[in-house]
XYZ file of N, CA and C in Angstrom:
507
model
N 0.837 -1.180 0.000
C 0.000 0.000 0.000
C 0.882 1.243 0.000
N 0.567 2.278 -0.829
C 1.129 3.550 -0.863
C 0.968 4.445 0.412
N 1.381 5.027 0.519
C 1.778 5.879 2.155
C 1.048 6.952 1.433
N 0.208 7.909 2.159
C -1.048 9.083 1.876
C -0.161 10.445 1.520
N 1.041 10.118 2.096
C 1.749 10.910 1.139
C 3.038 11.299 -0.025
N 2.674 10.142 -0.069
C 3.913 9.683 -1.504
C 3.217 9.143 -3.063
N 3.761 9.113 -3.698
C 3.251 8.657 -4.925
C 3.616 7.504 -5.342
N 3.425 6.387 -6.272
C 3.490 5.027 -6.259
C 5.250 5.021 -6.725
N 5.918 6.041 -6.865
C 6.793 5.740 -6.865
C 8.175 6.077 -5.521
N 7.304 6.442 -4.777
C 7.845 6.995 -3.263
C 8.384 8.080 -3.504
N 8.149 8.952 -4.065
C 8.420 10.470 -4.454
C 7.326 11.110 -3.407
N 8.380 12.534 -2.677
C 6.926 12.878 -2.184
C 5.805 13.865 -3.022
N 4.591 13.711 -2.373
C 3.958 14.540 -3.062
C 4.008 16.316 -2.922
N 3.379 17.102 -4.230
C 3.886 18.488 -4.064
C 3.091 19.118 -3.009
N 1.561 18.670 -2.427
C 1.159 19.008 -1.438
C 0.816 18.360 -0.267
N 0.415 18.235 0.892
C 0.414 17.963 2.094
C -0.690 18.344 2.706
N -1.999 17.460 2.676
C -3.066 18.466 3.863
C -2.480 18.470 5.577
N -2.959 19.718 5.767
C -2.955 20.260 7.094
C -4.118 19.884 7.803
N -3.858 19.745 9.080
C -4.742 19.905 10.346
C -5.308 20.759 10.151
N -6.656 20.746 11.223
C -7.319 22.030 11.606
C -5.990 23.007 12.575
N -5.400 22.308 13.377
C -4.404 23.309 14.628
C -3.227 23.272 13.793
N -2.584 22.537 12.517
C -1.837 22.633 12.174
C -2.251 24.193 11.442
N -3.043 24.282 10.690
C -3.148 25.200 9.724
C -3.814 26.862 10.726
N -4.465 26.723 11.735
C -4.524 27.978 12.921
C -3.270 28.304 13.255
N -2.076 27.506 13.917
C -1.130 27.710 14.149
C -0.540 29.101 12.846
N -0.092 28.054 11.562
C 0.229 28.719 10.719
C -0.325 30.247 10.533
N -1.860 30.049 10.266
C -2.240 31.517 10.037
C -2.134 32.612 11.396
N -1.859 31.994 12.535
C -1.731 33.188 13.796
C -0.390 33.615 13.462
N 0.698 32.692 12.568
C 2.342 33.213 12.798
C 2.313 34.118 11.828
N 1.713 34.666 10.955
C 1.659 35.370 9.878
C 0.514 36.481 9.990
N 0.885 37.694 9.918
C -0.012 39.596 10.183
C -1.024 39.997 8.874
N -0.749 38.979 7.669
C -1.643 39.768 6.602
C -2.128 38.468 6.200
N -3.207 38.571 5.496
C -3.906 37.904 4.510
C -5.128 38.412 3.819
N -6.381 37.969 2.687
C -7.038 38.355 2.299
C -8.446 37.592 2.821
N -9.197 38.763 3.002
C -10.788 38.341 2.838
C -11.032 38.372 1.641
N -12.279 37.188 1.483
C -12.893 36.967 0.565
C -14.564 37.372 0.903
N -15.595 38.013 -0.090
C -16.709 38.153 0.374
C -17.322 38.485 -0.721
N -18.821 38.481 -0.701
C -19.859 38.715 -2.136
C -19.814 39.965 -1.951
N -19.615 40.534 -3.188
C -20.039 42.415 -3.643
C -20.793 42.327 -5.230
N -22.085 42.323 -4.614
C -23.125 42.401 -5.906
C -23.088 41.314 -6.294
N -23.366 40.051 -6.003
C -23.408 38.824 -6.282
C -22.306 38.007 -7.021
N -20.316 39.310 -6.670
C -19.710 38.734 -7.449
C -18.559 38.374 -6.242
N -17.553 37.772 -6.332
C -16.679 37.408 -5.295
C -15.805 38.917 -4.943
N -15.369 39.363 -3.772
C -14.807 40.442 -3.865
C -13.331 39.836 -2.830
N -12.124 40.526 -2.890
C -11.219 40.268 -2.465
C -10.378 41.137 -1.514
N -9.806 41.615 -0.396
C -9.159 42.605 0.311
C -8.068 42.068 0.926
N -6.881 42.550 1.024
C -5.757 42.394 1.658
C -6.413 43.195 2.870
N -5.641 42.801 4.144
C -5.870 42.621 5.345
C -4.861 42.185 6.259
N -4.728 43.038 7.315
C -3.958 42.281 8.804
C -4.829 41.953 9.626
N -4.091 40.841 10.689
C -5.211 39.896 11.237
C -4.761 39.747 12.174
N -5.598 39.251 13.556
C -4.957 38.897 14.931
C -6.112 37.232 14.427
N -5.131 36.286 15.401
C -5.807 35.020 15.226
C -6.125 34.913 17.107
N -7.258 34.742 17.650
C -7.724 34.774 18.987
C -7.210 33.103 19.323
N -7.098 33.149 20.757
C -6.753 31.338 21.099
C -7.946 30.897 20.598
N -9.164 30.995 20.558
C -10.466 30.081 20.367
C -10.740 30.138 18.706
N -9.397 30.970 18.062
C -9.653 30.962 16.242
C -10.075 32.050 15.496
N -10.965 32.583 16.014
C -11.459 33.923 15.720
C -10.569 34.470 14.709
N -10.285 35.315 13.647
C -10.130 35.537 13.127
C -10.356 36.927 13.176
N -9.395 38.117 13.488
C -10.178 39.499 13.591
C -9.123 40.604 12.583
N -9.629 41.337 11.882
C -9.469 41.884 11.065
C -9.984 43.786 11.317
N -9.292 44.362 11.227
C -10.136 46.259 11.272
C -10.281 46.403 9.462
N -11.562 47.147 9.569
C -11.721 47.728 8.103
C -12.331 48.922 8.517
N -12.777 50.187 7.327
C -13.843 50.863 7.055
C -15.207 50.611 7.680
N -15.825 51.701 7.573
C -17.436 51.716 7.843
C -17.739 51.802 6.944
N -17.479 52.420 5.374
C -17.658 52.863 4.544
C -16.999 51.736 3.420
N -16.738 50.715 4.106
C -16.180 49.560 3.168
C -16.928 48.844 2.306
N -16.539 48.358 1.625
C -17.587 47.001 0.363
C -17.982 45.952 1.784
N -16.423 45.808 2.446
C -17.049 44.434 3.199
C -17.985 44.682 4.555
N -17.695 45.881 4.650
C -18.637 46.364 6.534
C -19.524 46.603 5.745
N -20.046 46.718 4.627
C -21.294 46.891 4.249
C -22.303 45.932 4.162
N -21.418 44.827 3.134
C -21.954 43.297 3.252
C -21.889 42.408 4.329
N -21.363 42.867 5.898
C -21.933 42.224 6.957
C -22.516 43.325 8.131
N -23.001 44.187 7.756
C -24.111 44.781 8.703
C -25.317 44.403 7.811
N -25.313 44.548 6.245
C -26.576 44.146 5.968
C -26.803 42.935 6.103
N -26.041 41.832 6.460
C -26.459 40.507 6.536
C -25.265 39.655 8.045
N -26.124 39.777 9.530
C -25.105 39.532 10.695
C -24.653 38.123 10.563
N -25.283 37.574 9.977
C -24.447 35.770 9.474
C -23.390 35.820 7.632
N -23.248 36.818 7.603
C -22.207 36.555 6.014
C -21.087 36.151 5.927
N -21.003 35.215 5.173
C -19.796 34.040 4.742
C -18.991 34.525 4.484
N -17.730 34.402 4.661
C -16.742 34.833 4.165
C -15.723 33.847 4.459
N -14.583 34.140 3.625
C -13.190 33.200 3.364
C -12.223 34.311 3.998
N -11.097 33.607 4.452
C -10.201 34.432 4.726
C -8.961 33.465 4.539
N -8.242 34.269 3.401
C -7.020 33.245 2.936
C -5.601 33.816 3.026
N -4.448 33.248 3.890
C -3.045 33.335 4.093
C -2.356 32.041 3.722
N -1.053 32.716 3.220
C 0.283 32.041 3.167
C 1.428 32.822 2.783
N 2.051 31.485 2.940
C 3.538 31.934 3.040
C 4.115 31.369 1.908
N 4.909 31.762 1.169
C 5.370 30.790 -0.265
C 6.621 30.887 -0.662
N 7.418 30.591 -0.584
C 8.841 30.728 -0.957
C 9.052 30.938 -2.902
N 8.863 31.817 -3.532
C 8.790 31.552 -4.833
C 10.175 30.693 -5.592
N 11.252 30.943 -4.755
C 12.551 30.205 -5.565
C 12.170 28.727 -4.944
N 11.891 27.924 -4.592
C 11.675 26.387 -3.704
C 10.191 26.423 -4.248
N 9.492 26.983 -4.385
C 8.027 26.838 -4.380
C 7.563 25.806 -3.230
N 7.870 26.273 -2.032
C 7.406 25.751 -0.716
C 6.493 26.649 0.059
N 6.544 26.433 0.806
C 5.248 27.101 1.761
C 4.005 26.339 2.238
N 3.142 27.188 2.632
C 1.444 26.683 3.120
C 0.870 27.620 2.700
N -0.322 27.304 2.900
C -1.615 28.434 2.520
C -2.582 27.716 3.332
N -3.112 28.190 3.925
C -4.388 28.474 4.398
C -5.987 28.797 4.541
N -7.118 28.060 4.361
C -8.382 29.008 3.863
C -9.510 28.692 4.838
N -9.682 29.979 5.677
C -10.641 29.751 6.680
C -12.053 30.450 6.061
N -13.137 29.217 6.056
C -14.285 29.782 5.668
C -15.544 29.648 7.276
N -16.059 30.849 7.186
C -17.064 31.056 8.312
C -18.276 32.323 8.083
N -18.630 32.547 9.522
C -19.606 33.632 9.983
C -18.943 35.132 10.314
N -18.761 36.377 9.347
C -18.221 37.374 9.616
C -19.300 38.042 10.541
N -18.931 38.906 11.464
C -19.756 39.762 12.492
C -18.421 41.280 12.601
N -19.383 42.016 12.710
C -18.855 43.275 13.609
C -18.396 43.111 15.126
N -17.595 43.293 15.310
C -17.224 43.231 17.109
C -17.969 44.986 17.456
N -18.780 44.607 18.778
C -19.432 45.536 19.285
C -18.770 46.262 20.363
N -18.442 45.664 21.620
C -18.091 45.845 22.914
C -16.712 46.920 22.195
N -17.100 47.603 23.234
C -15.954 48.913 22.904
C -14.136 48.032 23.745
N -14.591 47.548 24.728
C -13.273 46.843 25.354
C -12.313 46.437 24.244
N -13.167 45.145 23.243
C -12.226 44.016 22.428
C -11.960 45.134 21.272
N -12.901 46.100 21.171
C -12.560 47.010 19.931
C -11.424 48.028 20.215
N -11.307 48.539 21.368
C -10.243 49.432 21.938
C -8.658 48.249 21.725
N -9.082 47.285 22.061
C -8.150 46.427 22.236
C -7.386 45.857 20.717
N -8.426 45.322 19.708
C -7.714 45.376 18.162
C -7.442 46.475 17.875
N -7.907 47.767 18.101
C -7.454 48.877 17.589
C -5.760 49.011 17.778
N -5.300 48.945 19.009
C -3.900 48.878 19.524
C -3.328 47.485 18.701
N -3.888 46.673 18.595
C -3.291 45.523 17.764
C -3.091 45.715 16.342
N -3.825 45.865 15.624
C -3.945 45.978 14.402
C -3.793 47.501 13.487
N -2.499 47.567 13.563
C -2.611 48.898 12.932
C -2.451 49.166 11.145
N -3.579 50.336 10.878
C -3.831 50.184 9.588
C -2.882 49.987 8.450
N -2.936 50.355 7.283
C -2.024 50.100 6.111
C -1.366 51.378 5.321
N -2.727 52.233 5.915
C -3.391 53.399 4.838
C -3.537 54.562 6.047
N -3.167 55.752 5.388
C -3.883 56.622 6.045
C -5.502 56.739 6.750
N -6.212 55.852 5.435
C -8.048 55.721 5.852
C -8.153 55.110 7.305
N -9.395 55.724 8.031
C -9.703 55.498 8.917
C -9.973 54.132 9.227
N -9.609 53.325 9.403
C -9.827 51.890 10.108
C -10.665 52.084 11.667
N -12.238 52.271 11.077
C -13.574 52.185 12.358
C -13.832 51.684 12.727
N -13.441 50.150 11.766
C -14.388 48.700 12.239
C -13.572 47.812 12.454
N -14.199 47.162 13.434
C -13.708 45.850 13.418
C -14.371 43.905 13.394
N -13.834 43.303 12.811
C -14.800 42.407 11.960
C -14.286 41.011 12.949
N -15.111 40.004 12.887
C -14.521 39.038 13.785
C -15.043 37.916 12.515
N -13.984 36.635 12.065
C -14.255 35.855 11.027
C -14.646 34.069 12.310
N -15.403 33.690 12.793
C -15.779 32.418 13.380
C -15.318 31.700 12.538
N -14.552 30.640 12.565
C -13.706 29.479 11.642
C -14.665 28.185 11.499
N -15.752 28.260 10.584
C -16.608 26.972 10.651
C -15.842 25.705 9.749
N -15.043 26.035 8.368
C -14.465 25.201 7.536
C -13.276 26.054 7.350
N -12.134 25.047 7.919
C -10.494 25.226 8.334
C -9.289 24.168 7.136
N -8.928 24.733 5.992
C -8.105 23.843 5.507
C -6.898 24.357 5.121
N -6.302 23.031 4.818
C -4.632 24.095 4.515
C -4.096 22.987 3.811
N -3.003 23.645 3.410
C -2.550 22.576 2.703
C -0.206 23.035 2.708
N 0.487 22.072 2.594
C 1.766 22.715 2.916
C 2.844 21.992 1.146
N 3.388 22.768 0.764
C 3.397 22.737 -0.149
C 5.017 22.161 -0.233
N 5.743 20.996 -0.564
C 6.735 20.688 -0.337
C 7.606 19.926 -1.726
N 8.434 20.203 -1.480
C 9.741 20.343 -2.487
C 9.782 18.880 -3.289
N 9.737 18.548 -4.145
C 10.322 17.563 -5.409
C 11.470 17.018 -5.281
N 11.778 16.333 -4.989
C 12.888 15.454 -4.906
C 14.199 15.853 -6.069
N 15.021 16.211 -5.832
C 16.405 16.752 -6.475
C 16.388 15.785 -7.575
N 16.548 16.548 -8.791
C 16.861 15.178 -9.932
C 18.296 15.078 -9.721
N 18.856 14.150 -9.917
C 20.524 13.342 -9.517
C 20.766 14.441 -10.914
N 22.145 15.177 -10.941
C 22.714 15.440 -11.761
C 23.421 14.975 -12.977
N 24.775 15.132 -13.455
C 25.603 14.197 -14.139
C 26.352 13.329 -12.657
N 27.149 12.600 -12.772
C 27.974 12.117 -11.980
C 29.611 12.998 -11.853
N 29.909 13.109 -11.198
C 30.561 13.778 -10.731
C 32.333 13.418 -11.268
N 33.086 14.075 -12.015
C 34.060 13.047 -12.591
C 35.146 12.267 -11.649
N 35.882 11.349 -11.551
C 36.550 10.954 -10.524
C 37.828 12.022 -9.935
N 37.994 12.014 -8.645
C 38.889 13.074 -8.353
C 40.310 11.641 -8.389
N 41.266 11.969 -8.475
C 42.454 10.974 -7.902
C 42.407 11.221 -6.441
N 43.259 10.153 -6.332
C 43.238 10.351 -4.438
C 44.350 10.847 -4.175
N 44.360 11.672 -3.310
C 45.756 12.589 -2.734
C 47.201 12.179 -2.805
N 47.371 10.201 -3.006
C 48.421 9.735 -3.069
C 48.761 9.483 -3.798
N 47.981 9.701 -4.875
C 48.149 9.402 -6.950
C 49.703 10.787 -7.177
N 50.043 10.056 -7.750
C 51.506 10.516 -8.084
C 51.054 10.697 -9.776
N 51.918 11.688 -10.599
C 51.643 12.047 -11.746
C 51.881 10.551 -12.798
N 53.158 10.091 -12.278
C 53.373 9.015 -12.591
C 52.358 7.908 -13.033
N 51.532 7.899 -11.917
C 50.881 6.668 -11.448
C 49.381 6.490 -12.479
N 49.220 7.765 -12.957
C 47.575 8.031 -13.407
C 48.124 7.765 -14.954
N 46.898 6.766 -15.263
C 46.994 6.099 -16.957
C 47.303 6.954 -17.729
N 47.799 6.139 -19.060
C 48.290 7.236 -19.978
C 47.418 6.513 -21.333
């Protein structure tokens, strides 16, 4: 039987699923990523910094005046994705991350005083809000390296005691 992560020829494979705590871990060690959310029935996308809470939470500051604080005050259960990684482009290694859930406004002035000091903006724009992402569907995946193709062979060196003499003619 083949091992779940190798290929029938024991090569490993180029990806790797993650845990649920494997892949939280990951996205708390890393400050930016993107929301995903509907704007006019089409997918909309935002770069974003993030605090990851011990219980997962997912919290993010935006606008009041945003595409996305718009599409979750008009709707207090709206779906959203929120996707990070890390990628090495020369190795093409890394993880990525994609937490899909329940976006909400954080209310209580305490936790909001409190991301405010955490999360500081990008932009001059006012960063008013703050958004909390509940982690209902958690996946990840870790993206790992190809096995070195063997080169040429390497030509023979003589050994230190080879005398000029000694090497064929």
């Amino acid at each position: 039987m083949i091992p779940p992560d190798r290929t029938d020829d024991g090569a490993p494979n180029s990806t790797v699923a993650l845990g649920r705590a494997e892949a939280m871990r990951l996205l708390a060690g890393i400050a930016y990523g993107r929301v995903v959310f509907t704007r006019d029935a089409l997918p909309a996308i935002r770069a974003v910094n993030h605090v990851v809470e011990a219980d997962g939470r997912v919290v993010v500051r935006t606008r009041l005046t945003s595409r996305l604080t718009s599409a979750i005050r008009a709707d207090s259960g709206v779906v959203v994705a929120y996707e990070a990684d890390e990628i090495d482009p020369g190795t093409h290694t890394g993880w990525s991350v994609v937490v899909t859930g329940l976006a909400r406004p954080v209310a209580d002035p305490h936790r909001v005083a409190r991301y405010e000091r955490m999360l500081r903006p990008w932009t001059a724009a006012t960063m008013d809000t703050v958004v909390e992402i509940e982690p209902t569907i958690v996946t990840g995946i870790r993206l790992v390296g190809a096995p070195e193709s063997p080169g040429p062979p390497a030509p023979p060196t003589p050994s230190p005691k080879a005398e000029k003499n000694d090497l064929p003619r």
